[in-house]
mmCIF file of N, CA and C in Angstrom:
data_model
loop_
_atom_site.group_PDB
_atom_site.id
_atom_site.type_symbol
_atom_site.label_atom_id
_atom_site.label_comp_id
_atom_site.label_asym_id
_atom_site.label_seq_id
_atom_site.Cartn_x
_atom_site.Cartn_y
_atom_site.Cartn_z
ATOM 1 N N UNK A 5 55.927 200.466 -44.820
ATOM 2 C CA UNK A 5 56.554 201.233 -43.742
ATOM 3 C C UNK A 5 58.051 200.945 -43.616
ATOM 4 N N UNK A 6 58.802 201.614 -44.441
ATOM 5 C CA UNK A 6 60.257 201.510 -44.340
ATOM 6 C C UNK A 6 60.855 202.873 -44.636
ATOM 7 N N UNK A 7 62.051 203.081 -44.148
ATOM 8 C CA UNK A 7 62.735 204.346 -44.375
ATOM 9 C C UNK A 7 64.217 204.089 -44.552
ATOM 10 N N UNK A 8 64.868 204.972 -45.277
ATOM 11 C CA UNK A 8 66.303 204.873 -45.489
ATOM 12 C C UNK A 8 67.002 205.890 -44.605
ATOM 13 N N UNK A 9 67.963 205.431 -43.848
ATOM 14 C CA UNK A 9 68.731 206.281 -42.945
ATOM 15 C C UNK A 9 70.118 206.441 -43.552
ATOM 16 N N UNK A 10 70.539 207.687 -43.741
ATOM 17 C CA UNK A 10 71.846 207.969 -44.328
ATOM 18 C C UNK A 10 72.737 208.648 -43.297
ATOM 19 N N UNK A 11 74.017 208.295 -43.305
ATOM 20 C CA UNK A 11 74.981 208.936 -42.423
ATOM 21 C C UNK A 11 76.364 208.846 -43.045
ATOM 22 N N UNK A 12 77.251 209.732 -42.606
ATOM 23 C CA UNK A 12 78.609 209.767 -43.126
ATOM 24 C C UNK A 12 79.599 209.476 -42.013
ATOM 25 N N UNK A 13 80.730 208.908 -42.379
ATOM 26 C CA UNK A 13 81.806 208.596 -41.449
ATOM 27 C C UNK A 13 82.976 209.538 -41.743
ATOM 28 N N UNK A 14 83.500 210.228 -40.725
ATOM 29 C CA UNK A 14 84.641 211.118 -40.963
ATOM 30 C C UNK A 14 85.917 210.323 -41.251
ATOM 31 N N UNK A 15 86.977 211.035 -41.587
ATOM 32 C CA UNK A 15 88.256 210.406 -41.923
ATOM 33 C C UNK A 15 88.686 209.396 -40.875
ATOM 34 N N UNK A 16 89.249 208.306 -41.346
ATOM 35 C CA UNK A 16 89.799 207.312 -40.449
ATOM 36 C C UNK A 16 88.861 206.189 -40.099
ATOM 37 N N UNK A 17 87.573 206.418 -40.155
ATOM 38 C CA UNK A 17 86.600 205.393 -39.811
ATOM 39 C C UNK A 17 86.375 205.284 -38.314
ATOM 40 N N UNK A 18 85.375 204.499 -37.926
ATOM 41 C CA UNK A 18 85.023 204.326 -36.521
ATOM 42 C C UNK A 18 84.066 203.158 -36.354
ATOM 43 N N UNK A 19 83.920 202.734 -35.127
ATOM 44 C CA UNK A 19 82.922 201.717 -34.807
ATOM 45 C C UNK A 19 81.565 202.416 -34.728
ATOM 46 N N UNK A 20 80.577 201.903 -35.448
ATOM 47 C CA UNK A 20 79.264 202.532 -35.549
ATOM 48 C C UNK A 20 78.203 201.606 -34.977
ATOM 49 N N UNK A 21 77.324 202.183 -34.151
ATOM 50 C CA UNK A 21 76.149 201.474 -33.673
ATOM 51 C C UNK A 21 74.941 202.329 -34.032
ATOM 52 N N UNK A 22 74.070 201.794 -34.863
ATOM 53 C CA UNK A 22 72.849 202.480 -35.278
ATOM 54 C C UNK A 22 71.675 201.637 -34.812
ATOM 55 N N UNK A 23 70.878 202.190 -33.905
ATOM 56 C CA UNK A 23 69.789 201.422 -33.290
ATOM 57 C C UNK A 23 68.507 202.239 -33.251
ATOM 58 N N UNK A 24 67.392 201.521 -33.169
ATOM 59 C CA UNK A 24 66.068 202.125 -33.050
ATOM 60 C C UNK A 24 65.534 201.808 -31.655
ATOM 61 N N UNK A 25 65.012 202.850 -30.985
ATOM 62 C CA UNK A 25 64.443 202.702 -29.644
ATOM 63 C C UNK A 25 63.001 203.201 -29.638
ATOM 64 N N UNK A 26 62.176 202.615 -28.777
ATOM 65 C CA UNK A 26 60.802 203.098 -28.646
ATOM 66 C C UNK A 26 60.762 204.267 -27.669
ATOM 67 N N UNK A 27 59.589 204.808 -27.444
ATOM 68 C CA UNK A 27 59.410 205.997 -26.615
ATOM 69 C C UNK A 27 59.808 205.749 -25.155
ATOM 70 N N UNK A 28 59.795 204.489 -24.735
ATOM 71 C CA UNK A 28 60.182 204.141 -23.361
ATOM 72 C C UNK A 28 61.668 203.836 -23.225
ATOM 73 N N UNK A 29 62.397 203.931 -24.331
ATOM 74 C CA UNK A 29 63.831 203.699 -24.303
ATOM 75 C C UNK A 29 64.239 202.259 -24.496
ATOM 76 N N UNK A 30 63.300 201.407 -24.872
ATOM 77 C CA UNK A 30 63.615 199.995 -25.118
ATOM 78 C C UNK A 30 64.142 199.817 -26.539
ATOM 79 N N UNK A 31 65.154 198.982 -26.670
ATOM 80 C CA UNK A 31 65.724 198.696 -27.980
ATOM 81 C C UNK A 31 64.706 197.944 -28.831
ATOM 82 N N UNK A 32 64.441 198.472 -30.019
ATOM 83 C CA UNK A 32 63.516 197.832 -30.963
ATOM 84 C C UNK A 32 64.299 197.002 -31.975
ATOM 85 N N UNK A 33 65.361 197.601 -32.510
ATOM 86 C CA UNK A 33 66.162 196.892 -33.505
ATOM 87 C C UNK A 33 67.539 197.538 -33.608
ATOM 88 N N UNK A 34 68.552 196.701 -33.744
ATOM 89 C CA UNK A 34 69.916 197.178 -33.976
ATOM 90 C C UNK A 34 70.204 197.003 -35.459
ATOM 91 N N UNK A 35 70.429 198.105 -36.155
ATOM 92 C CA UNK A 35 70.615 198.058 -37.599
ATOM 93 C C UNK A 35 72.075 197.888 -38.000
ATOM 94 N N UNK A 36 72.989 198.523 -37.262
ATOM 95 C CA UNK A 36 74.417 198.438 -37.561
ATOM 96 C C UNK A 36 75.170 198.340 -36.242
ATOM 97 N N UNK A 37 76.165 197.467 -36.186
ATOM 98 C CA UNK A 37 77.056 197.381 -35.035
ATOM 99 C C UNK A 37 78.384 196.811 -35.527
ATOM 100 N N UNK A 38 79.193 197.693 -36.162
ATOM 101 C CA UNK A 38 80.446 197.245 -36.756
ATOM 102 C C UNK A 38 81.353 198.434 -37.037
ATOM 103 N N UNK A 39 82.612 198.136 -37.299
ATOM 104 C CA UNK A 39 83.566 199.161 -37.711
ATOM 105 C C UNK A 39 83.300 199.499 -39.174
ATOM 106 N N UNK A 40 83.283 200.806 -39.477
ATOM 107 C CA UNK A 40 83.076 201.232 -40.860
ATOM 108 C C UNK A 40 84.133 202.259 -41.227
ATOM 109 N N UNK A 41 84.672 202.124 -42.423
ATOM 110 C CA UNK A 41 85.683 203.045 -42.924
ATOM 111 C C UNK A 41 85.034 204.322 -43.440
ATOM 112 N N UNK A 42 85.841 205.392 -43.483
ATOM 113 C CA UNK A 42 85.378 206.645 -44.079
ATOM 114 C C UNK A 42 85.114 206.406 -45.564
ATOM 115 N N UNK A 43 84.145 207.142 -46.106
ATOM 116 C CA UNK A 43 83.769 206.956 -47.506
ATOM 117 C C UNK A 43 83.309 208.287 -48.093
ATOM 118 N N UNK A 44 83.510 208.449 -49.396
ATOM 119 C CA UNK A 44 83.022 209.657 -50.069
ATOM 120 C C UNK A 44 81.501 209.635 -50.170
ATOM 121 N N UNK A 45 80.935 208.451 -50.251
ATOM 122 C CA UNK A 45 79.483 208.300 -50.320
ATOM 123 C C UNK A 45 78.935 208.046 -48.923
ATOM 124 N N UNK A 46 77.719 208.501 -48.690
ATOM 125 C CA UNK A 46 77.066 208.270 -47.402
ATOM 126 C C UNK A 46 76.664 206.801 -47.287
ATOM 127 N N UNK A 47 76.737 206.286 -46.079
ATOM 128 C CA UNK A 47 76.218 204.943 -45.812
ATOM 129 C C UNK A 47 74.699 205.032 -45.790
ATOM 130 N N UNK A 48 74.044 204.012 -46.311
ATOM 131 C CA UNK A 48 72.585 203.988 -46.337
ATOM 132 C C UNK A 48 72.106 202.672 -45.734
ATOM 133 N N UNK A 49 71.174 202.778 -44.778
ATOM 134 C CA UNK A 49 70.609 201.603 -44.118
ATOM 135 C C UNK A 49 69.092 201.713 -44.228
ATOM 136 N N UNK A 50 68.428 200.647 -44.621
ATOM 137 C CA UNK A 50 66.975 200.638 -44.723
ATOM 138 C C UNK A 50 66.392 199.974 -43.480
ATOM 139 N N UNK A 51 65.484 200.679 -42.818
ATOM 140 C CA UNK A 51 64.761 200.104 -41.678
ATOM 141 C C UNK A 51 63.387 199.692 -42.169
ATOM 142 N N UNK A 52 63.136 198.401 -42.187
ATOM 143 C CA UNK A 52 61.834 197.867 -42.567
ATOM 144 C C UNK A 52 61.027 197.647 -41.299
ATOM 145 N N UNK A 53 59.994 198.441 -41.114
ATOM 146 C CA UNK A 53 59.211 198.407 -39.882
ATOM 147 C C UNK A 53 57.850 197.763 -40.107
ATOM 148 N N UNK A 54 57.804 196.725 -40.928
ATOM 149 C CA UNK A 54 56.532 196.086 -41.258
ATOM 150 C C UNK A 54 55.858 195.442 -40.049
ATOM 151 N N UNK A 55 56.652 194.921 -39.127
ATOM 152 C CA UNK A 55 56.080 194.248 -37.956
ATOM 153 C C UNK A 55 56.138 195.107 -36.692
ATOM 154 N N UNK A 56 56.342 196.415 -36.862
ATOM 155 C CA UNK A 56 56.439 197.359 -35.743
ATOM 156 C C UNK A 56 55.167 198.203 -35.702
ATOM 157 N N UNK A 57 54.677 198.484 -34.497
ATOM 158 C CA UNK A 57 53.469 199.289 -34.331
ATOM 159 C C UNK A 57 53.728 200.759 -34.645
ATOM 160 N N UNK A 58 52.682 201.459 -35.048
ATOM 161 C CA UNK A 58 52.777 202.904 -35.250
ATOM 162 C C UNK A 58 53.139 203.568 -33.932
ATOM 163 N N UNK A 59 53.867 204.669 -34.017
ATOM 164 C CA UNK A 59 54.244 205.393 -32.808
ATOM 165 C C UNK A 59 55.488 206.226 -33.019
ATOM 166 N N UNK A 60 56.026 206.750 -31.920
ATOM 167 C CA UNK A 60 57.219 207.575 -31.949
ATOM 168 C C UNK A 60 58.416 206.703 -31.590
ATOM 169 N N UNK A 61 59.482 206.846 -32.373
ATOM 170 C CA UNK A 61 60.703 206.079 -32.174
ATOM 171 C C UNK A 61 61.897 207.018 -32.259
ATOM 172 N N UNK A 62 63.020 206.545 -31.762
ATOM 173 C CA UNK A 62 64.246 207.319 -31.806
ATOM 174 C C UNK A 62 65.321 206.521 -32.532
ATOM 175 N N UNK A 63 65.999 207.193 -33.465
ATOM 176 C CA UNK A 63 67.149 206.615 -34.143
ATOM 177 C C UNK A 63 68.374 207.140 -33.405
ATOM 178 N N UNK A 64 69.220 206.223 -32.945
ATOM 179 C CA UNK A 64 70.419 206.619 -32.198
ATOM 180 C C UNK A 64 71.645 206.125 -32.943
ATOM 181 N N UNK A 65 72.506 207.070 -33.323
ATOM 182 C CA UNK A 65 73.758 206.769 -34.004
ATOM 183 C C UNK A 65 74.894 207.060 -33.044
ATOM 184 N N UNK A 66 75.640 206.015 -32.670
ATOM 185 C CA UNK A 66 76.759 206.163 -31.750
ATOM 186 C C UNK A 66 78.020 205.742 -32.472
ATOM 187 N N UNK A 67 78.969 206.667 -32.566
ATOM 188 C CA UNK A 67 80.229 206.370 -33.217
ATOM 189 C C UNK A 67 81.376 206.956 -32.433
ATOM 190 N N UNK A 68 82.244 206.091 -31.908
ATOM 191 C CA UNK A 68 83.379 206.494 -31.075
ATOM 192 C C UNK A 68 82.952 207.483 -29.997
ATOM 193 N N UNK A 69 83.233 208.765 -30.154
ATOM 194 C CA UNK A 69 82.884 209.736 -29.119
ATOM 195 C C UNK A 69 81.764 210.681 -29.555
ATOM 196 N N UNK A 70 80.902 210.218 -30.458
ATOM 197 C CA UNK A 70 79.784 211.021 -30.949
ATOM 198 C C UNK A 70 78.483 210.235 -30.824
ATOM 199 N N UNK A 71 77.447 210.910 -30.324
ATOM 200 C CA UNK A 71 76.117 210.302 -30.257
ATOM 201 C C UNK A 71 75.124 211.289 -30.851
ATOM 202 N N UNK A 72 74.330 210.830 -31.799
ATOM 203 C CA UNK A 72 73.275 211.656 -32.383
ATOM 204 C C UNK A 72 71.965 210.887 -32.294
ATOM 205 N N UNK A 73 70.916 211.605 -31.926
ATOM 206 C CA UNK A 73 69.589 211.000 -31.802
ATOM 207 C C UNK A 73 68.598 211.822 -32.599
ATOM 208 N N UNK A 74 67.703 211.110 -33.291
ATOM 209 C CA UNK A 74 66.659 211.783 -34.065
ATOM 210 C C UNK A 74 65.334 211.105 -33.786
ATOM 211 N N UNK A 75 64.312 211.901 -33.539
ATOM 212 C CA UNK A 75 62.974 211.384 -33.291
ATOM 213 C C UNK A 75 62.256 211.202 -34.619
ATOM 214 N N UNK A 76 61.574 210.054 -34.768
ATOM 215 C CA UNK A 76 60.795 209.799 -35.977
ATOM 216 C C UNK A 76 59.410 209.292 -35.573
ATOM 217 N N UNK A 77 58.454 209.459 -36.467
ATOM 218 C CA UNK A 77 57.105 208.968 -36.218
ATOM 219 C C UNK A 77 56.777 207.934 -37.285
ATOM 220 N N UNK A 78 56.390 206.759 -36.835
ATOM 221 C CA UNK A 78 55.994 205.681 -37.725
ATOM 222 C C UNK A 78 54.476 205.654 -37.810
ATOM 223 N N UNK A 79 53.960 205.868 -39.013
ATOM 224 C CA UNK A 79 52.506 205.863 -39.227
ATOM 225 C C UNK A 79 52.205 204.823 -40.281
ATOM 226 N N UNK A 80 51.314 203.922 -39.940
ATOM 227 C CA UNK A 80 50.919 202.873 -40.894
ATOM 228 C C UNK A 80 49.519 203.108 -41.372
#
């Protein structure tokens, strides 16, 4: 039970926070919390959910003045 999360950084770079939350909004894991430069290649982060229960989770990507959220389902 792992997945690769890909994202791109626009010109200039930004501080990026990529976190996983459960259905109740509790933080499960913080995958990235750092400044990242713009790149021609997408950033790739692997979330290993071996010790996480099956269920619905949210991936939240926060960068400077942008927030994106995606719902995912973890099935073991």
